[in-house]
Amino acid sequence: VMKKLDAQSPLGYSCSGEVIDVGSGVRGFNVGDLVACGGVTACHAEIVAVPVNLCVKLNPGADLKQAAYNTLGAIALQGVRQADLRLGETCAVIGLGLIGQLAAMLLRASGVRVIGIDVNQHMVDLALKNCLDVGVNRKDGGIEDRIYSFTNGIGCDAVIITAASDSLDPINFAGAVSRKKGTVVVLGAVPTGYDREPHYYR
């Protein structure tokens, strides 16, 4: 165990670059292509070997610095798709780090009304400039009342949790601000056990 803890390990799971070689069974990619990659093998290194199903070909003029965010964008997009929202519905995003900001932008671009919640006021302010209809600091009082007022007493159609926490607060708070039979999507690293009362049975 101690040897494993002391061993170095690659960092990251999203990168972009130029193809310098292709495996014998690979089709659709050629040396010189620009690609974006995801997964554990798409680590932060000068040269990586990535399975073909975790690569996507980019346009020749693509900005590789922007393309390096592909996996983070894919995670945010998958959360938005799982929420399955319609034009004009309301979604709360709990946690406004990078993935939360991306998810909020995608929601806003889809015509969804977006409420952003974070414990860091700077992140709330940043999201308010770009993609939120309502931004609140989780540490403030009266948040649930404010959200219910914004949703005309219905609650959020979906909640996407992108926060990282050991606390049950994000999942319980999601239940508190969801409408009956609302959707809760967990993208972040949070425990998933609801307190049974009062929101579980929604």
XYZ file of C-alpha atoms in Angstrom:
202
model
C 0.000 0.000 0.000
C 2.779 2.433 0.898
C 4.540 1.782 -2.421
C 1.299 2.519 -4.250
C 0.818 5.759 -2.312
C 4.374 6.860 -3.108
C 4.122 5.984 -6.808
C 3.627 8.763 -9.319
C 0.435 8.705 -11.352
C -0.699 10.671 -14.401
C -2.949 13.670 -13.896
C -5.925 14.741 -15.942
C -8.507 13.119 -18.187
C -8.945 15.615 -21.035
C -6.476 16.729 -23.700
C -6.057 17.716 -27.315
C -3.232 17.478 -29.806
C -1.960 16.139 -33.104
C -1.979 12.474 -34.095
C 1.619 11.203 -34.472
C 0.824 7.519 -34.996
C -2.212 5.277 -35.502
C -2.796 1.679 -34.418
C -3.241 -1.007 -37.061
C -6.967 -1.451 -36.367
C -7.821 2.259 -36.274
C -9.993 3.750 -39.032
C -10.932 7.378 -39.610
C -7.813 8.931 -38.088
C -4.553 9.793 -39.824
C -1.167 11.128 -38.774
C -1.411 14.913 -38.637
C -5.101 15.039 -37.648
C -6.011 17.305 -34.744
C -7.967 15.471 -32.059
C -9.559 15.972 -28.664
C -9.410 13.054 -26.233
C -11.004 12.015 -22.964
C -10.660 9.341 -20.306
C -7.941 8.149 -17.975
C -5.401 7.755 -20.802
C -5.935 11.364 -21.973
C -3.670 12.636 -19.221
C -1.447 15.697 -19.071
C 1.621 14.532 -21.006
C 3.479 15.316 -24.200
C 2.563 11.948 -25.755
C -0.483 9.830 -24.877
C -1.966 6.615 -26.287
C -5.751 6.901 -26.290
C -8.346 4.322 -27.454
C -10.078 5.263 -30.696
C -13.510 5.528 -29.047
C -12.194 8.244 -26.717
C -10.950 10.495 -29.545
C -12.803 12.923 -31.741
C -11.376 14.529 -34.861
C -11.238 18.337 -34.881
C -11.413 20.784 -37.750
C -7.943 21.639 -39.106
C -8.152 25.204 -37.762
C -9.380 24.243 -34.271
C -7.943 25.979 -31.217
C -6.274 23.167 -29.272
C -6.340 25.158 -26.034
C -10.128 25.351 -26.237
C -10.449 21.735 -27.423
C -8.576 20.529 -24.332
C -11.778 21.235 -22.377
C -13.710 18.660 -24.422
C -14.225 16.144 -21.625
C -15.396 18.777 -19.161
C -17.864 20.053 -21.746
C -19.042 16.496 -22.406
C -19.650 15.905 -18.694
C -21.683 19.111 -18.434
C -23.602 18.294 -21.616
C -24.429 14.781 -20.401
C -25.833 16.270 -17.178
C -28.026 18.651 -19.163
C -29.226 15.798 -21.381
C -30.027 13.606 -18.377
C -32.059 16.447 -16.863
C -34.228 16.276 -20.014
C -35.551 19.825 -19.743
C -37.783 21.727 -22.132
C -37.813 25.336 -23.285
C -38.980 27.601 -20.456
C -38.480 25.103 -17.626
C -36.289 25.846 -14.611
C -33.090 24.130 -13.493
C -30.946 24.762 -10.433
C -27.210 24.098 -10.675
C -25.631 23.403 -7.291
C -21.902 24.058 -7.493
C -20.585 26.699 -9.882
C -17.074 25.447 -10.514
C -15.958 24.875 -14.101
C -18.414 22.062 -14.862
C -21.231 23.929 -13.132
C -20.504 27.066 -15.159
C -20.489 25.032 -18.384
C -23.734 23.273 -17.463
C -25.392 26.606 -16.669
C -24.273 28.053 -20.015
C -25.623 25.019 -21.894
C -28.928 25.270 -20.039
C -29.245 28.966 -20.786
C -28.450 28.361 -24.470
C -31.242 25.744 -24.481
C -33.864 28.228 -23.317
C -33.973 26.929 -19.744
C -34.254 29.330 -16.794
C -31.166 28.809 -14.634
C -30.680 29.211 -10.889
C -27.076 28.903 -9.677
C -26.040 28.073 -6.116
C -22.531 28.014 -4.657
C -20.785 28.642 -1.330
C -18.284 30.952 -3.087
C -19.747 34.370 -3.890
C -17.133 35.002 -6.578
C -18.352 31.967 -8.532
C -21.963 33.099 -8.143
C -21.065 36.572 -9.432
C -19.148 35.113 -12.383
C -22.084 32.931 -13.383
C -24.522 35.839 -12.979
C -22.543 37.749 -15.610
C -22.738 34.875 -18.079
C -25.655 32.535 -17.681
C -27.881 32.771 -14.604
C -31.351 34.157 -14.090
C -30.901 33.884 -10.314
C -27.662 33.415 -8.390
C -27.537 32.671 -4.669
C -24.899 31.959 -2.067
C -25.690 28.741 -0.208
C -24.644 30.414 3.030
C -27.414 33.036 2.742
C -30.772 32.647 4.428
C -34.121 32.383 2.687
C -32.804 30.635 -0.427
C -35.657 28.146 -0.696
C -38.244 30.918 -0.448
C -36.428 32.872 -3.140
C -36.355 29.878 -5.468
C -40.031 29.088 -4.876
C -40.888 32.715 -5.537
C -38.952 32.602 -8.835
C -40.743 29.375 -9.862
C -44.209 30.615 -8.825
C -44.355 28.151 -5.945
C -43.704 25.085 -8.106
C -40.018 24.401 -7.495
C -37.320 23.487 -10.006
C -38.075 21.053 -12.802
C -34.556 19.661 -12.411
C -31.483 20.126 -10.261
C -27.965 19.370 -11.496
C -25.418 18.878 -8.721
C -21.854 19.650 -9.796
C -20.534 20.324 -6.291
C -17.929 18.249 -4.471
C -18.745 17.683 -0.823
C -18.791 15.017 1.882
C -22.014 16.530 3.175
C -25.570 15.422 2.395
C -26.518 19.089 2.073
C -26.361 19.290 -1.752
C -28.610 16.265 -2.237
C -31.030 17.301 0.504
C -31.124 20.864 -0.800
C -31.865 19.513 -4.291
C -34.896 17.746 -2.836
C -35.976 20.893 -1.020
C -36.065 23.050 -4.161
C -37.347 20.436 -6.643
C -40.931 20.253 -7.751
C -42.843 17.032 -7.165
C -41.284 14.316 -9.369
C -38.497 16.697 -10.378
C -35.217 15.281 -11.701
C -31.965 15.355 -9.748
C -28.766 14.707 -11.736
C -25.507 14.169 -9.836
C -22.317 15.074 -11.718
C -20.248 16.038 -8.690
C -18.722 13.969 -5.914
C -21.444 13.985 -3.260
C -23.089 11.299 -1.118
C -26.362 10.185 -2.686
C -28.387 9.193 0.372
C -31.342 11.492 0.983
C -32.603 12.150 4.471
C -35.999 10.418 4.328
C -37.899 13.456 5.561
C -39.186 15.854 4.432
C -38.183 15.833 0.749
C -37.399 12.210 -0.143
C -40.955 11.258 -1.089
C -41.214 13.891 -3.773
